[in-house]
mmCIF file of C-alpha atoms in Angstrom:
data_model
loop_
_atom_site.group_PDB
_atom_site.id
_atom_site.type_symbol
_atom_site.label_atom_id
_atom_site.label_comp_id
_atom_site.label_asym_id
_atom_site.label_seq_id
_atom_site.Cartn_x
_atom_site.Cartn_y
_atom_site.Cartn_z
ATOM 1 C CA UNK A 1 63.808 118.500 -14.422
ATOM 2 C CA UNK A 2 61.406 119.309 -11.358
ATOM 3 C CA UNK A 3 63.065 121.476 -8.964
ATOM 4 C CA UNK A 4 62.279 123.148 -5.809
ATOM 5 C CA UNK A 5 64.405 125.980 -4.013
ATOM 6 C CA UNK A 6 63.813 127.683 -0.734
ATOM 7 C CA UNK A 7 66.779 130.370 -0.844
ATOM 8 C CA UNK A 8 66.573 130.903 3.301
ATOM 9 C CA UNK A 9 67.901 127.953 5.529
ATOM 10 C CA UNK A 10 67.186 129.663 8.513
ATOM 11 C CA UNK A 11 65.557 132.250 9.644
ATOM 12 C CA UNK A 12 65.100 134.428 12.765
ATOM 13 C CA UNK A 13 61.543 136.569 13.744
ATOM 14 C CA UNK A 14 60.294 138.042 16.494
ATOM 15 C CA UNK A 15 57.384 136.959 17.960
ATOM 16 C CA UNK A 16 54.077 138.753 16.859
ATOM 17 C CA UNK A 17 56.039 139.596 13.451
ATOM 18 C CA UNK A 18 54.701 138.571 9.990
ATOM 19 C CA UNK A 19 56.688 136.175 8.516
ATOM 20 C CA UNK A 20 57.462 135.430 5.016
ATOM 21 C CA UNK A 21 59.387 132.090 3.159
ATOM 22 C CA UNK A 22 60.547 131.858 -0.071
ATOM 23 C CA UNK A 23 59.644 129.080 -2.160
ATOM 24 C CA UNK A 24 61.049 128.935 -6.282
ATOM 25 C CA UNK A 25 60.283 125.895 -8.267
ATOM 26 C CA UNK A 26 61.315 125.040 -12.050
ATOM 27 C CA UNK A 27 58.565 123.037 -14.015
ATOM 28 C CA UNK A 28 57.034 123.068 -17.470
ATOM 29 C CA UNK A 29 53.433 122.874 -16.970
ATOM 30 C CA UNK A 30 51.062 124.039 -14.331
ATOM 31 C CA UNK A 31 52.430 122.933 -10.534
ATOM 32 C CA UNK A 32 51.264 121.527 -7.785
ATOM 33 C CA UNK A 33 52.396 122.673 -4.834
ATOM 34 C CA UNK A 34 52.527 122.304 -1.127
ATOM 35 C CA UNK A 35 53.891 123.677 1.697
ATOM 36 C CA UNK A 36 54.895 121.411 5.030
ATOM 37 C CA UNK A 37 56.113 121.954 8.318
ATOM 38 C CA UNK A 38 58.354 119.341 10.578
ATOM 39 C CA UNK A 39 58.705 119.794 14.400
ATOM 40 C CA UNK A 40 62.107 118.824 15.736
ATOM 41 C CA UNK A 41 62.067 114.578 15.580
ATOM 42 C CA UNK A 42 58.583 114.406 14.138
ATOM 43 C CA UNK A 43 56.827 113.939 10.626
ATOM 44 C CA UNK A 44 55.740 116.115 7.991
ATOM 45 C CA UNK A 45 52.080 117.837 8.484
ATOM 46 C CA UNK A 46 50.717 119.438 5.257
ATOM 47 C CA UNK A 47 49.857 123.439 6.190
ATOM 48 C CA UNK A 48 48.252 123.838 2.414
ATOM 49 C CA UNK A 49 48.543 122.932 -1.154
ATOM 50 C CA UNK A 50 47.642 124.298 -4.697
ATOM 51 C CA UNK A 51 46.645 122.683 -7.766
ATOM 52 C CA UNK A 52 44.502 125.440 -9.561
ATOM 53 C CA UNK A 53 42.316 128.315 -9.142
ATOM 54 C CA UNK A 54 42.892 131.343 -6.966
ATOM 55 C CA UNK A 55 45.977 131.538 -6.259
ATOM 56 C CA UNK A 56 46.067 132.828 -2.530
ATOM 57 C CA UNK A 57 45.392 129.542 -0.834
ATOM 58 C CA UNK A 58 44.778 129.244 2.919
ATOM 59 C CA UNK A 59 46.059 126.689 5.443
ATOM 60 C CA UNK A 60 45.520 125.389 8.514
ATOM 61 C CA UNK A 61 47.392 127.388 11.501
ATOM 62 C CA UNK A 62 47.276 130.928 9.502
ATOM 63 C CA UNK A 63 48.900 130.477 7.192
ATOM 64 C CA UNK A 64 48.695 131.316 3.588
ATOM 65 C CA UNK A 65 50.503 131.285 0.628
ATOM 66 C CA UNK A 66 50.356 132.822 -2.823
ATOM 67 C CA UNK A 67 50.973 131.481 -6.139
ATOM 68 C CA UNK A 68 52.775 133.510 -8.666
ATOM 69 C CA UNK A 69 53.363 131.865 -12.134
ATOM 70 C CA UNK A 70 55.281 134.971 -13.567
ATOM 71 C CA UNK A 71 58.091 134.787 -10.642
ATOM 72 C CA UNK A 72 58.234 130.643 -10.391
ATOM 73 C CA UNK A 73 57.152 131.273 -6.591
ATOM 74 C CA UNK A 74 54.770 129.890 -4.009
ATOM 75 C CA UNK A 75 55.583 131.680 -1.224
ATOM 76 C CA UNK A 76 54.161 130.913 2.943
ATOM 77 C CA UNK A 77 53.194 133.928 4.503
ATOM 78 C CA UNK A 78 51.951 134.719 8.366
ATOM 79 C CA UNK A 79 50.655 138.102 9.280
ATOM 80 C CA UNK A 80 51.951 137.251 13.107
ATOM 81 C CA UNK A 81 53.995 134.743 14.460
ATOM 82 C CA UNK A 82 53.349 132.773 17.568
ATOM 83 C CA UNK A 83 56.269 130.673 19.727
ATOM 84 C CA UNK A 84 54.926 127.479 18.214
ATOM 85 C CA UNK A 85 55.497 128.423 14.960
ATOM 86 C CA UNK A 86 59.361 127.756 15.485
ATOM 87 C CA UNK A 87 59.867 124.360 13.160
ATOM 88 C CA UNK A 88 61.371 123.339 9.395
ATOM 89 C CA UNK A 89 59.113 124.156 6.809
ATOM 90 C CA UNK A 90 59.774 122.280 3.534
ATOM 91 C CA UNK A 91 57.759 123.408 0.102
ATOM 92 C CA UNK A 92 57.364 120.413 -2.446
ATOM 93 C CA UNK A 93 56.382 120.611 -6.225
ATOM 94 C CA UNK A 94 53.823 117.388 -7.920
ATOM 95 C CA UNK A 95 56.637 116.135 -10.236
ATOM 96 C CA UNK A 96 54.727 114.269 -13.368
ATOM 97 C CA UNK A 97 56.102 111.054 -15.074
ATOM 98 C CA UNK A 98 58.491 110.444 -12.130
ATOM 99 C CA UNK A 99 60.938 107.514 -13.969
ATOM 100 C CA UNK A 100 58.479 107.467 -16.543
ATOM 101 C CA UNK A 101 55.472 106.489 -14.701
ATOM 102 C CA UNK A 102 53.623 108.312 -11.618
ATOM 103 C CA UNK A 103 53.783 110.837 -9.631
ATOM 104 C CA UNK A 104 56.268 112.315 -6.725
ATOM 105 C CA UNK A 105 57.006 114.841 -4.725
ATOM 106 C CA UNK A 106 59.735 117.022 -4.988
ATOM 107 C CA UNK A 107 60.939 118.608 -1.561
ATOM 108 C CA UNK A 108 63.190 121.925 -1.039
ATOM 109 C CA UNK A 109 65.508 121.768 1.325
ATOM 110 C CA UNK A 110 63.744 123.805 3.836
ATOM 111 C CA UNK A 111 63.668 126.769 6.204
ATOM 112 C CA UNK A 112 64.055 126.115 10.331
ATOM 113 C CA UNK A 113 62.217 129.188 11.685
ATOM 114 C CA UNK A 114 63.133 130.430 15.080
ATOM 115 C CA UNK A 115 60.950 132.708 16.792
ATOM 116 C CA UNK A 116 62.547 135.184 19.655
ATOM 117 C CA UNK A 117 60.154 136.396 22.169
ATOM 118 C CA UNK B 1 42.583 106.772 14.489
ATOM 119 C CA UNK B 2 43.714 106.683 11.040
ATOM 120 C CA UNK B 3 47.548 106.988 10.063
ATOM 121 C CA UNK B 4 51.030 105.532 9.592
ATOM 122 C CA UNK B 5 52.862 104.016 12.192
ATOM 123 C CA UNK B 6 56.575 103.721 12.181
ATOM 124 C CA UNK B 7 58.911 101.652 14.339
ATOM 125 C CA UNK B 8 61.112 101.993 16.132
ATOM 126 C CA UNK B 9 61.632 105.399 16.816
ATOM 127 C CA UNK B 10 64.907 104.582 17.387
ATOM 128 C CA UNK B 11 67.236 102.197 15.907
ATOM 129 C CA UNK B 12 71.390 101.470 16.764
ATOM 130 C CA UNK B 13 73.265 99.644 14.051
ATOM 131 C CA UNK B 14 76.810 98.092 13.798
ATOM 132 C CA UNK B 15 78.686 97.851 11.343
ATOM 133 C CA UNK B 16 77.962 95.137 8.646
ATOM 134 C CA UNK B 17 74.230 94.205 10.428
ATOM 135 C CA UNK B 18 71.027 94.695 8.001
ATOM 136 C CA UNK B 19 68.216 96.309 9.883
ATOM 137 C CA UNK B 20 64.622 96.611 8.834
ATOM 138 C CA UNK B 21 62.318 99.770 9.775
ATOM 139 C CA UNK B 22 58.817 99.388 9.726
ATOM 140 C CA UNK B 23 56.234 101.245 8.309
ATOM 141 C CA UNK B 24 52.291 100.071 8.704
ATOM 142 C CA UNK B 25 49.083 102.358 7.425
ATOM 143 C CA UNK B 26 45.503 101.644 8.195
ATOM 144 C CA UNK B 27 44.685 104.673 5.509
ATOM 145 C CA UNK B 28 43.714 102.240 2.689
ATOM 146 C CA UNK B 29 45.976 104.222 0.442
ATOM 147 C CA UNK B 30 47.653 102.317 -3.016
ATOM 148 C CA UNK B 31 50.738 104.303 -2.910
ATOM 149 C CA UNK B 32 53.917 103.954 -0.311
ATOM 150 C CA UNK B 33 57.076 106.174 0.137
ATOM 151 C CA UNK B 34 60.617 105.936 1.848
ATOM 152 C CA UNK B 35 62.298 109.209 2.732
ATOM 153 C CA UNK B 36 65.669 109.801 3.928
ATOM 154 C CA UNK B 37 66.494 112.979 5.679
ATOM 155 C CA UNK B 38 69.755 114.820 6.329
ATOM 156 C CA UNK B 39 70.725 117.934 8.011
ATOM 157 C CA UNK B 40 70.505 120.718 5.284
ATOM 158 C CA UNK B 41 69.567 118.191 2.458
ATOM 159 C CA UNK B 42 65.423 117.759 2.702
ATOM 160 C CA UNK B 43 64.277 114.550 1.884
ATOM 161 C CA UNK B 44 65.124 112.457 -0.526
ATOM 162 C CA UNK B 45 63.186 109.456 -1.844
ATOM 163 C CA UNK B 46 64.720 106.437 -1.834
ATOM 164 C CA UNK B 47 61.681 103.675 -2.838
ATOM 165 C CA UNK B 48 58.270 103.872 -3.751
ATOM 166 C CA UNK B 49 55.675 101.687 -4.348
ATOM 167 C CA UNK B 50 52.315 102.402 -5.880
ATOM 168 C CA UNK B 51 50.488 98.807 -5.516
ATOM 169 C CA UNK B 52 51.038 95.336 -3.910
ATOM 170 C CA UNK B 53 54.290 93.703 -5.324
ATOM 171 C CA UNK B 54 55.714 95.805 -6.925
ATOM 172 C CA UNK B 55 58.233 98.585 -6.092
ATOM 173 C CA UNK B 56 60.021 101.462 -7.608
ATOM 174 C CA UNK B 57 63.768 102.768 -6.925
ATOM 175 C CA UNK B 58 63.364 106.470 -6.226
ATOM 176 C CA UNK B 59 67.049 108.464 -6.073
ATOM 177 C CA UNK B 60 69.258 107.082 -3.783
ATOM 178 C CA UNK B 61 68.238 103.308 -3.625
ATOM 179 C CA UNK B 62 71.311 102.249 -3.427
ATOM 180 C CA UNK B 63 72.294 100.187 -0.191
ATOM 181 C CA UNK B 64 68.338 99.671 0.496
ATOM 182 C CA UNK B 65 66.042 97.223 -0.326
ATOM 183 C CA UNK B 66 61.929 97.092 0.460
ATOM 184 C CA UNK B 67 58.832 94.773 0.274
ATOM 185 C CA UNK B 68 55.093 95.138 -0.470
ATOM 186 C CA UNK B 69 53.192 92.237 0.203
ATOM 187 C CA UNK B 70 50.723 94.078 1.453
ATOM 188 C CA UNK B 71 48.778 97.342 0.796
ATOM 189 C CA UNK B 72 48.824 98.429 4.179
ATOM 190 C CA UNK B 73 53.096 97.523 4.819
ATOM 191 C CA UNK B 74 56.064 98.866 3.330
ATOM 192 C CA UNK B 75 59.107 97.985 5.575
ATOM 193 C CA UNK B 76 62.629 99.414 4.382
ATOM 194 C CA UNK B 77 65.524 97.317 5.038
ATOM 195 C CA UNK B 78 68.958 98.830 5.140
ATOM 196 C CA UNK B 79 71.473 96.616 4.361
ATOM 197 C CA UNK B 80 75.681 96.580 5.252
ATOM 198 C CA UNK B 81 75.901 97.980 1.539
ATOM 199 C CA UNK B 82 74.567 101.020 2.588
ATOM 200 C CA UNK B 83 77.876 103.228 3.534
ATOM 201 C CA UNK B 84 76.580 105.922 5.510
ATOM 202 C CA UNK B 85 73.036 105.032 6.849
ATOM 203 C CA UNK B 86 72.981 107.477 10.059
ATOM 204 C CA UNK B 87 69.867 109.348 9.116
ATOM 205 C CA UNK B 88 66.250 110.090 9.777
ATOM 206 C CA UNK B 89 63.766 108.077 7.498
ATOM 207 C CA UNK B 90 60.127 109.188 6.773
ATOM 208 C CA UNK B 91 57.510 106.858 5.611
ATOM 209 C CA UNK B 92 54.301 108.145 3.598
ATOM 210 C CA UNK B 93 51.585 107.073 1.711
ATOM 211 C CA UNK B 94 48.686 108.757 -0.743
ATOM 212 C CA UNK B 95 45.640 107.667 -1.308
ATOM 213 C CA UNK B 96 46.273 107.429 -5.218
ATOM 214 C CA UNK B 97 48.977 106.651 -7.503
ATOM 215 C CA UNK B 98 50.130 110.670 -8.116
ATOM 216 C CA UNK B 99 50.758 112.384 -5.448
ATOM 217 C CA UNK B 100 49.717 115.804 -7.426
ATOM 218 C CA UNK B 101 45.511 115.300 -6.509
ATOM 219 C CA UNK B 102 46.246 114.706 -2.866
ATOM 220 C CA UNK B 103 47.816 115.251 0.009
ATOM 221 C CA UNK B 104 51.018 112.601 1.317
ATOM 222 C CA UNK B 105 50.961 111.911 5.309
ATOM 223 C CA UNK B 106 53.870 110.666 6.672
ATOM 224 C CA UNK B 107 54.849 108.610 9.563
ATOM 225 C CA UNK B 108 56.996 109.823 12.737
ATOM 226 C CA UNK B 109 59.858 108.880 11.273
ATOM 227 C CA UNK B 110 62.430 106.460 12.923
ATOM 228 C CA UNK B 111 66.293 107.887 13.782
ATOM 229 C CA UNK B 112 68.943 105.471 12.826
ATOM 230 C CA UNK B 113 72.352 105.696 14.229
ATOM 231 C CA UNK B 114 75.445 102.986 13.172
ATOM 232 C CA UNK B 115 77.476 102.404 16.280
#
């Protein structure tokens, strides 16, 4: 079964700092991931997403993440963090077939970020 | 503006009442979700529906029941079967029926509280 894990449930950076959050998934066949981010008491905003190709994929706020098939990971990386970056992230994995027909998304339980300044 | 609109963003219910949350999108997308969301559990799907009447139970249906009459609604009702329905609940929609080709946007969720 389609699985997502995100190992860190919080975590604490200084502003300016790069920033780095886990993200392992289990599926058989070629992923499709996303990465999203939640402000306190609001929806979910997509930051970026893969399907195929190269697999350092850019997003919208600086982010980035990398794909790595050999390590099951899809991790979200910032080279500096900014105040407003403090929020739940939450990666998701395509999941095929869902009850035997179409398609869902599989969500990790996600990462609060704070950001000291 | 494009987008899905939830209501209320609030919502108090006693014990034994059935209470509906609404979810409306002017996207023109086929496919509908309900999320639920607990502290330190991520979101779990609780209905889908990927066209106009019909509806699919997602992993914790149980205690919740939902309509599609139309493309553009998909309200969630929460009925007195539900045993612990204090939660935050996320409504989203695609454009297609997988959500693996494109990307899900989601409502602003509405807080329910039992009192």
């Amino acid at each position: 079964a389609q699985s997502v894990t995100q190992p860190d449930i919080h975590i604490t950076v200084s502003e300016g700092a790069s920033l780095e959050l886990r993200c392992n998934y289990s599926y058989g066949a070629t992923p499709y991931l996303f990465w999203y981010v939640q402000s306190p008491g609001q929806g979910l905003q997509l930051l970026l997403k893969y399907f195929s190709g190269d697999t350092l994929v850019q997003g919208i706020k600086g982010f980035e993440a990398e794909f790595k098939r050999s390590q099951s990971s899809f991790n979200l990386r910032k080279p500096s963090v900014h105040w407003s970056d403090a929020a739940e992230y939450f990666c998701a994995v395509g999941a095929t077939n869902y009850g035997g027909s179409q398609g869902n998304l599989i969500f990790g339980k996600g990462t609060k970020l704070s950001v000291k300044p | 503006d494009g987008g899905i609109t939830q209501s209320p963003k609030y919502l108090f219910r006693k014990e034994g009442q059935n209470v509906t949350l609404s979810c409306e999108q002017n996207l023109n997308h086929d496919a509908m979700y309900w999320y639920r969301q607990d502290p330190g559990q991520g979101l779990r799907l609780i209905y889908y529906s990927q066209i106009v009447n019909d509806f699919q139970k997602g992993d914790i249906a149980e205690g919740y029941s939902v309509s599609r009459e139309k493309k553009e609604s998909f309200p969630l009702t929460v009925t007195s079967a539900q045993k612990n329905p204090t939660a935050f609940y996320l409504c989203a929609s695609i454009a297609g029926t997988g959500l693996m080709n494109t990307e899900a946007f989601f409502g602003q969720g509405t807080r329910l509280t039992v009192v």
